[in-house]
Coordinates of C-alpha atoms and ligand atoms in Angstrom, one line a residue:
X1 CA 7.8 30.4 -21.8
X2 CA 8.0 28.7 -18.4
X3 CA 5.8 26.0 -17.4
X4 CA 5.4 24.7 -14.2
X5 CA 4.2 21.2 -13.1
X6 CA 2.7 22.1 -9.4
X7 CA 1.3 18.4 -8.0
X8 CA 1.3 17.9 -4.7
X9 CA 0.1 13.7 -5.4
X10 CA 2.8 13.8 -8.2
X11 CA 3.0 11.9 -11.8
X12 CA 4.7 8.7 -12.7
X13 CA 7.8 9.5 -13.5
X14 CA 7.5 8.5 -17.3
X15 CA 4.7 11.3 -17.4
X16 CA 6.8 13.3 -16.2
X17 CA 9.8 12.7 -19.1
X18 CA 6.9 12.5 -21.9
X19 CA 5.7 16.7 -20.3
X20 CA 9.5 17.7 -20.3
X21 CA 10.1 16.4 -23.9
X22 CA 6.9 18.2 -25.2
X23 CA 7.1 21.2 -23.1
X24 CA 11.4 21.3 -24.2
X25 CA 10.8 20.2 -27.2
X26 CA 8.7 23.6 -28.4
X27 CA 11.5 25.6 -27.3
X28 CA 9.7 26.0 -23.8
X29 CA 11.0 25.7 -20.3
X30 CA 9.9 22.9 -17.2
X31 CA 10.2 23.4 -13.9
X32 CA 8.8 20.8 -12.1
X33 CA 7.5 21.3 -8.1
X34 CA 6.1 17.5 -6.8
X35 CA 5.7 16.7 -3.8
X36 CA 5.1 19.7 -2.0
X37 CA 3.6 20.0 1.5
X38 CA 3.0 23.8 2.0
X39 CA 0.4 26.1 0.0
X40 CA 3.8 28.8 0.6
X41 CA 5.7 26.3 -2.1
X42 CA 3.1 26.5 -4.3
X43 CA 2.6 30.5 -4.1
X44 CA 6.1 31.3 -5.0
X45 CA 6.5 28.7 -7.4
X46 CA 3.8 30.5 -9.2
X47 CA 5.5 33.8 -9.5
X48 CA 8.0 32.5 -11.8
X49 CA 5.5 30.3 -14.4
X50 CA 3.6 31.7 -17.8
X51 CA 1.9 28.3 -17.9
X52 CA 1.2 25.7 -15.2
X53 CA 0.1 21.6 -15.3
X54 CA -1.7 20.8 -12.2
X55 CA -4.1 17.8 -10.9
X56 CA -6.5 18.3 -8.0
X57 CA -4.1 20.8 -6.6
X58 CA -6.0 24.0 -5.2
X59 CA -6.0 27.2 -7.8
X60 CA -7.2 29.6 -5.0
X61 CA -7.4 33.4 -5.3
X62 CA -4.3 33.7 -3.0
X63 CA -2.3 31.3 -5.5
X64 CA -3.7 33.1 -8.7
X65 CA -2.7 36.6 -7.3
X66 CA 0.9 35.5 -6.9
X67 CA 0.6 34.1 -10.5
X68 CA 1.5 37.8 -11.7
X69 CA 3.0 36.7 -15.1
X70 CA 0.4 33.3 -15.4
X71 CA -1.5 32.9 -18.9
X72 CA -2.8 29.4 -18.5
X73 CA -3.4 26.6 -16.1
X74 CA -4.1 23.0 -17.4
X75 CA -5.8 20.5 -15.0
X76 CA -4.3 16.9 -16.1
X77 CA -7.4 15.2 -15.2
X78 CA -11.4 16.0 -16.0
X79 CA -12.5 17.7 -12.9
X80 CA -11.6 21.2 -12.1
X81 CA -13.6 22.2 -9.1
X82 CA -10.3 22.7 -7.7
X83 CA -9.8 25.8 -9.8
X84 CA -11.4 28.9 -8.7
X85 CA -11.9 29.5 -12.7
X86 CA -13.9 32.4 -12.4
X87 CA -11.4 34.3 -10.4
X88 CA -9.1 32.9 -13.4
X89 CA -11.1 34.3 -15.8
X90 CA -11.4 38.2 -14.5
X91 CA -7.7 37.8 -14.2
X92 CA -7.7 36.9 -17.8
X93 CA -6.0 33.2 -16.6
X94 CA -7.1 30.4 -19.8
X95 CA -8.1 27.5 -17.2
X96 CA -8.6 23.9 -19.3
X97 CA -8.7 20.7 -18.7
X98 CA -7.8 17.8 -20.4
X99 CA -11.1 15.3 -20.5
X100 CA -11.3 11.4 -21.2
X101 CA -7.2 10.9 -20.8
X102 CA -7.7 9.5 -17.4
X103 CA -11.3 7.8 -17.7
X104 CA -10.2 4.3 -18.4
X105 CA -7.9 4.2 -15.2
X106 CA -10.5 5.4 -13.0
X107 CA -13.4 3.4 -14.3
X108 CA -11.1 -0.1 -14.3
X109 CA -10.7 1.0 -10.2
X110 CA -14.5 0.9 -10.0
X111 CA -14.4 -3.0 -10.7
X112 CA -11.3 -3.5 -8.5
X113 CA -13.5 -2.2 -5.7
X114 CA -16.1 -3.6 -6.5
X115 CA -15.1 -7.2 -7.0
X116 CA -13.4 -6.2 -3.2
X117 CA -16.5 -5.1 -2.1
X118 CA -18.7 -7.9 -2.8
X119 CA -16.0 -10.7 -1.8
X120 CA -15.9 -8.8 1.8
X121 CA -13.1 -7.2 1.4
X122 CA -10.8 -10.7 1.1
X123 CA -12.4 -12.1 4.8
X124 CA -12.3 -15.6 3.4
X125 CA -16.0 -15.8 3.7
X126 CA -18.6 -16.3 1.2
X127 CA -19.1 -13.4 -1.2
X128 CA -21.3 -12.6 -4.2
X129 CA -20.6 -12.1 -7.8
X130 CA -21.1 -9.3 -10.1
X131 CA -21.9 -11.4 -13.0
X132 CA -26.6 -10.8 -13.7
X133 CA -26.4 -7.7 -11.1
X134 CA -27.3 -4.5 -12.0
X135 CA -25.0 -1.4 -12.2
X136 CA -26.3 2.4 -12.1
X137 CA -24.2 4.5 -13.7
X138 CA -24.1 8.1 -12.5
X139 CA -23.7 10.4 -15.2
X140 CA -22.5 9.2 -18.6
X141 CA -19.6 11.0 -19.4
X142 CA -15.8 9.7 -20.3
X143 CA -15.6 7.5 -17.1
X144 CA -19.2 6.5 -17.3
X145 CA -19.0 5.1 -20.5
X146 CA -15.7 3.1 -20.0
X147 CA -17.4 1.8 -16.7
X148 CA -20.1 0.3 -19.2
X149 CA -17.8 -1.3 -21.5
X150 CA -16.2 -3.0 -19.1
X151 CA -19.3 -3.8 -16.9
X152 CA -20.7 -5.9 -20.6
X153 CA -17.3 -7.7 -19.8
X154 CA -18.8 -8.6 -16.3
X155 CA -22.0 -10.0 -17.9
X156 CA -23.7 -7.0 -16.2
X157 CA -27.0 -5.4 -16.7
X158 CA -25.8 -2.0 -17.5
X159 CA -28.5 1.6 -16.9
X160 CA -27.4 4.8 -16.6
X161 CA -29.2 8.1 -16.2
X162 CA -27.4 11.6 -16.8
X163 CA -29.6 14.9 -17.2
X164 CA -27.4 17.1 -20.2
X165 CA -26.4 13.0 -22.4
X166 CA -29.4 12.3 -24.7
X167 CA -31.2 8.8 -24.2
X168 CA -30.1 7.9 -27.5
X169 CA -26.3 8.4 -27.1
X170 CA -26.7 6.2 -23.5
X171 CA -28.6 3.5 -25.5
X172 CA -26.1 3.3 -28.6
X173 CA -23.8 2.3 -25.9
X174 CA -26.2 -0.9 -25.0
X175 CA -27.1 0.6 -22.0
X176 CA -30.5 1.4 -20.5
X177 CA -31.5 4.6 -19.9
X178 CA -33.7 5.4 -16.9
X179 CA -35.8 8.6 -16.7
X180 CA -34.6 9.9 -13.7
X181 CA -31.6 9.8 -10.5
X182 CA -34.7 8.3 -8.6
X183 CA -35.1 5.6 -11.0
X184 CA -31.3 4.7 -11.4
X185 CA -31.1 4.3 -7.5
X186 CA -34.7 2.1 -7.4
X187 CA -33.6 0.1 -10.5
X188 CA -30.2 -1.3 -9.8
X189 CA -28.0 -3.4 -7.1
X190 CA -25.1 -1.3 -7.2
X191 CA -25.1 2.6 -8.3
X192 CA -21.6 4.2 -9.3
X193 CA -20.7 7.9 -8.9
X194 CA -19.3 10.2 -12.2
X195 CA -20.8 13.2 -11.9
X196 CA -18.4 16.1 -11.2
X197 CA -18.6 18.9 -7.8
X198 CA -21.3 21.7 -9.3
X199 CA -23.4 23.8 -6.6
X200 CA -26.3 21.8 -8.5
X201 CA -24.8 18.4 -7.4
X202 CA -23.3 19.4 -4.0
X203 CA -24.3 16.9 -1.1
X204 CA -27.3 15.8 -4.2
X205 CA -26.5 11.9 -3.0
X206 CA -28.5 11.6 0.6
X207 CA -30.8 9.9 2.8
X208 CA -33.4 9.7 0.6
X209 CA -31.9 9.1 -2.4
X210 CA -29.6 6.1 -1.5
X211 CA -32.4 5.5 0.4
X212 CA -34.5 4.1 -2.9
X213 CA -31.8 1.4 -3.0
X214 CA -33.0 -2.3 -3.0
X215 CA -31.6 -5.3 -0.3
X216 CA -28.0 -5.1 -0.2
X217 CA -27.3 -2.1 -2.1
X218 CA -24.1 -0.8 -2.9
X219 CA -23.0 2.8 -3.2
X220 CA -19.4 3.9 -4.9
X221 CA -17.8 7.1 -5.4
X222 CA -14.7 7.3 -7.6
X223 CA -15.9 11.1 -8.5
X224 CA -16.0 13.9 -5.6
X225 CA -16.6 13.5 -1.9
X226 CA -18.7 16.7 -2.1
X227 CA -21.5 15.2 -4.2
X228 CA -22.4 13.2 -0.7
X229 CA -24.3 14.4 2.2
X230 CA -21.9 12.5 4.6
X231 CA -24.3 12.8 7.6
X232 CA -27.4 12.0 5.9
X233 CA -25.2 8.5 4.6
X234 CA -24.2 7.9 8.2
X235 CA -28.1 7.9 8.8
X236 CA -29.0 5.7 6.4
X237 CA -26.4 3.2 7.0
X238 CA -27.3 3.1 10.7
X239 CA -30.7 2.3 10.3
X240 CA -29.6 0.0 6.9
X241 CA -27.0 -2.8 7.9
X242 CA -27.8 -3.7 4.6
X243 CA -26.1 -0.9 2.8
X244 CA -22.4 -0.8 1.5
X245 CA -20.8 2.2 0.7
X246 CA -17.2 2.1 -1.3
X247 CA -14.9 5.3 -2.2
X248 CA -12.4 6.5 -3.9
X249 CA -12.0 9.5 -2.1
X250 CA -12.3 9.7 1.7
X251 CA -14.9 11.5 3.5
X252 CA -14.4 14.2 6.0
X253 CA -16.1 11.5 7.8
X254 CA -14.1 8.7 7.7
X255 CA -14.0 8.1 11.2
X256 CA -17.4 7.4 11.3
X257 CA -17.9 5.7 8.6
X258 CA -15.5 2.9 9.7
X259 CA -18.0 2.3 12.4
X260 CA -19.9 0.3 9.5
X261 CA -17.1 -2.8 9.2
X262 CA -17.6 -4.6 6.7
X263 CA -19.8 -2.5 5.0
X264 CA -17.3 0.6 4.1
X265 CA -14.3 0.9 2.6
X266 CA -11.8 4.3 1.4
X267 CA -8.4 4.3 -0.7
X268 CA -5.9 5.8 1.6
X269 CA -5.5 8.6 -0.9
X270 CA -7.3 9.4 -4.4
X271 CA -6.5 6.4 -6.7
X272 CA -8.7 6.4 -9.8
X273 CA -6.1 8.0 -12.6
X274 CA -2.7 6.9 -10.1
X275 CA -1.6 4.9 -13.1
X276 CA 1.4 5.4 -15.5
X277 CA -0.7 5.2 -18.3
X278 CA -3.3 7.7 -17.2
X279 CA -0.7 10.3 -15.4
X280 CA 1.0 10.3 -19.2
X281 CA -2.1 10.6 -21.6
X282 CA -2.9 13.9 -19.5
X283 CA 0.0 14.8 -18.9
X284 CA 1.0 15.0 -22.1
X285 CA -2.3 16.3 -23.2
X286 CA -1.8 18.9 -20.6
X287 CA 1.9 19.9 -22.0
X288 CA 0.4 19.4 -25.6
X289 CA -2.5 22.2 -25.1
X290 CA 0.2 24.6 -23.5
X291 CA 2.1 24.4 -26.2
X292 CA -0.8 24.9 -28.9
X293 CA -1.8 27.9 -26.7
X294 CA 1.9 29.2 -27.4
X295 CA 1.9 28.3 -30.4
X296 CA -1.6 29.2 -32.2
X297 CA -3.7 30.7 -29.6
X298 CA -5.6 27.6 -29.2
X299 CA -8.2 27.3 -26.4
X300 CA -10.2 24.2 -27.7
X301 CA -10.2 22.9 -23.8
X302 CA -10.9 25.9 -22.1
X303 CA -13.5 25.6 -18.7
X304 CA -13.7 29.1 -18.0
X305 CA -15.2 31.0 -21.3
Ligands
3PG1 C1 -10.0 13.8 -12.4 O1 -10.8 14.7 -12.1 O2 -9.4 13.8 -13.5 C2 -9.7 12.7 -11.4 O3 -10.4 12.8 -10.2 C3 -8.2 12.4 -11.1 O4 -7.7 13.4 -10.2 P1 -6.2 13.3 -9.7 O5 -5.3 13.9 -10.8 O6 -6.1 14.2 -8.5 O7 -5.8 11.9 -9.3

């Protein structure tokens, strides 16, 4: 079979060995396109493929159409609003994705920004510290609960609130659970984003809910850029100088956000799982699953049942 490793923001290169020596090593075929620049590369690549490894690149209908022998995609990562699955799944495309192998990366980037954030972004002047401050987290999933682990580290006081994880499961972590999004957002200093791109969660962080923030709060989103109502942000941050807001993934905005010096900051491009270590646990994951798929049938990961 051939699979193809379409990524556009490409893999450490020992990723990419660990994928070839799994995907070779069960008698399978790799042909790699990184890099590319053009939706066209991408499209004819696809032609030629029975399996394909992606990240966050864009599975549209116009890619899956041209994917005329494809049998299943693998999103290296946890979030696969990228995908349209359901366009997958009337073409009879397996979509999976390969959850938790990148959390750890993504949540250790949360304190890296966050130490940046509150030590003004390395101006020399005074800071604060996140030792006794409170963190929100957003949705308690693989990168919420490495976020709390390492927040205990911080000497934090860890809540979290997510709608579909039982109290109990958020509490055996030593974390508080709050009742509700509103209370998460009134309760703590700093609230951080995990919750992934639905139609329910679209544009779901606004005015009003950042809004509920106390004095100085802070705002950070290592998950989608889609879960914030952009405009609604800009508001509050005009009429709040007290607001920071801190992201992994750059608004459409971004021009108007850096009207808030100081008080904003985006990664260049999306940095949460760019580490060797993350790229090769899902990579690999990702190579391992196509290969059970091959092999037994297995769909353990599927998305799009
Ligand atoms: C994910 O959904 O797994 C993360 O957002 C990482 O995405 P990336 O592979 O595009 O860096």
């Amino acid at each position: 079979m051939r699979v193809l490793v379409a990524t556009e923001k490409p893999f450490a290169a020992a990723a990419v060995e660990g994928i070839r020596k799994e995907i070779e090593g069960a008698g399978n075929e790799l042909i790699l396109l990184e890099k590319y620049t053009d939706n066209a590369q991408l499209i004819e690549a696809v032609g030629n493929a029975d399996a394909m490894i992606v990240r966050s690149d864009k599975v549209t209908k116009e890619v899956l159409d041209a994917a005329t022998d494809m049998k299943i995609i693998v999103r290296a990562g946890a979030g696969y609003d990228s995908i349209d699955t359901a366009y997958a799944k009337e073409k009879g495309i397996i979509v999976e994705n390969t959850p938790g192998q990148n959390a750890n990366a993504v949540a250790e980037l949360v304190f890296g920004m966050l130490v940046y954030a509150v030590r003004g972004f390395y101006n020399g002047k005074s800071g604060t510290e996140l030792y006794g401050k409170k963190l929100g987290i957003l949705a308690f999933g693989n990168v919420g609960r490495n976020v709390a682990r390492i927040a205990a580290g911080f000497g934090m006081e860890v809540y979290a609130y997510d709608a579909y994880c039982p109290k109990e499961v958020i509490e055996s972590a030593g974390v508080k659970a709050v009742g509700s999004q509103d209370d998460l957002f009134r309760t703590c200093d700093i609230v951080s984003l995990h919750i992934p791109a639905t139609p329910e969660t679209k544009e779901s962080i606004n005015y009003a809910m950042v809004g509920l923030m106390r004095k100085g709060g802070i705002l950070i989103n290592t998950a989608r850029k889609e879960v914030i109502n952009e405009a609604e942000l800009i508001k509050l941050m005009e009429e709040r100088s007290d607001i920071k807001f801190i992201t992994d993934i750059k608004p459409d905005a971004d021009a108007e956000f850096a009207k808030f010096e100081g008080r904003y900051f985006s990664t260049p491009k999306k940095m949460g799982a760019q580490t060797a270590e993350a790229n090769t646990n899902a990579g690999i994951a990702a190579a391992r699953q196509i290969n059970a798929y091959f092999k037994d049938g297995c769909t353990k990961f599927q998305v799009n049942k």
